[in-house]
Short mmCIF file of C-alpha atoms in Angstrom, two decimals:
data_model
loop_
_atom_site.label_atom_id
_atom_site.label_comp_id
_atom_site.label_asym_id
_atom_site.label_seq_id
_atom_site.Cartn_x
_atom_site.Cartn_y
_atom_site.Cartn_z
CA MET A 1 -3.99 14.61 7.16
CA LEU A 2 -1.75 14.84 10.25
CA PRO A 3 0.18 17.98 11.04
CA ARG A 4 3.85 17.77 10.06
CA MET A 5 4.99 17.57 13.73
CA ALA A 6 2.89 14.44 14.31
CA GLN A 7 4.72 12.66 11.47
CA THR A 8 8.18 13.37 12.88
CA PRO A 9 9.56 10.50 15.01
CA ARG A 10 10.29 11.33 18.61
CA LEU A 11 13.99 11.74 19.34
CA TRP A 12 15.66 10.19 22.40
CA THR A 13 17.51 12.10 25.07
CA HIS A 14 20.98 11.10 26.21
CA ARG A 15 19.54 9.36 29.27
CA GLU A 16 16.90 7.49 27.26
CA THR A 17 19.55 6.30 24.79
CA ALA A 18 21.82 5.09 27.57
CA GLU A 19 18.89 3.28 29.18
CA PHE A 20 18.00 1.59 25.88
CA LEU A 21 21.63 0.45 25.46
CA SER A 22 21.76 -0.74 29.11
CA ILE A 23 24.77 1.44 29.89
CA SER A 24 25.25 4.41 32.15
CA ALA A 25 24.93 7.96 30.83
CA THR A 26 28.61 8.40 31.72
CA GLN A 27 29.54 5.43 29.53
CA LEU A 28 27.55 6.91 26.63
CA TYR A 29 29.34 10.26 27.08
CA ALA A 30 32.66 8.40 26.92
CA LEU A 31 31.65 6.56 23.72
CA ASN A 32 30.64 9.86 22.11
CA ARG A 33 33.88 11.55 23.21
CA GLU A 34 35.90 8.71 21.66
CA GLY A 35 33.86 8.83 18.45
CA ASP A 36 32.53 5.30 19.03
CA GLY A 37 28.97 6.11 20.10
CA PRO A 38 25.74 5.96 18.16
CA PRO A 39 25.00 8.78 15.70
CA SER A 40 23.65 11.90 17.41
CA PHE A 41 23.24 15.58 16.84
CA LYS A 42 22.81 18.69 18.91
CA ILE A 43 19.84 20.97 19.06
CA GLY A 44 21.27 23.98 20.86
CA LYS A 45 23.09 22.53 23.82
CA LEU A 46 21.07 19.29 23.90
CA ARG A 47 22.24 16.07 22.27
CA ARG A 48 19.52 13.98 20.66
CA TYR A 49 19.40 10.52 19.10
CA ASP A 50 17.17 9.11 16.39
CA PRO A 51 15.94 5.72 17.64
CA ALA A 52 16.36 4.15 14.19
CA ASP A 53 20.00 5.29 14.08
CA VAL A 54 20.68 3.94 17.56
CA ARG A 55 19.14 0.55 16.67
CA ALA A 56 21.20 0.37 13.44
CA TRP A 57 24.39 1.34 15.34
CA LEU A 58 23.68 -1.34 17.96
CA GLY A 59 23.08 -3.96 15.28
CA SER A 60 26.37 -3.14 13.62
CA HIS A 61 28.21 -3.46 16.94
CA CYS A 62 26.77 -6.81 18.04
CA LYS A 63 29.05 -9.82 17.72
CA GLU A 64 27.76 -12.63 15.54
CA GLY A 65 25.82 -15.16 17.59
CA VAL A 66 25.47 -12.79 20.57
CA LYS A 67 22.17 -11.06 21.25
CA ALA A 68 22.23 -7.52 22.65
#
């Protein structure tokens, strides 16, 4: 049996999320500030993103017939 930590998916940093979305970190900050960004949460002062949530958010924001 794996330790509990090994079963927890790795969370993305702000920079990793921006890179995945092919936008700048500044653009991601702006999306978050406007309430339009992918779901995220803070651990202390650090914002983190669950990759599954980011992928779902991206899928819901893609226009039909256009690949991200």
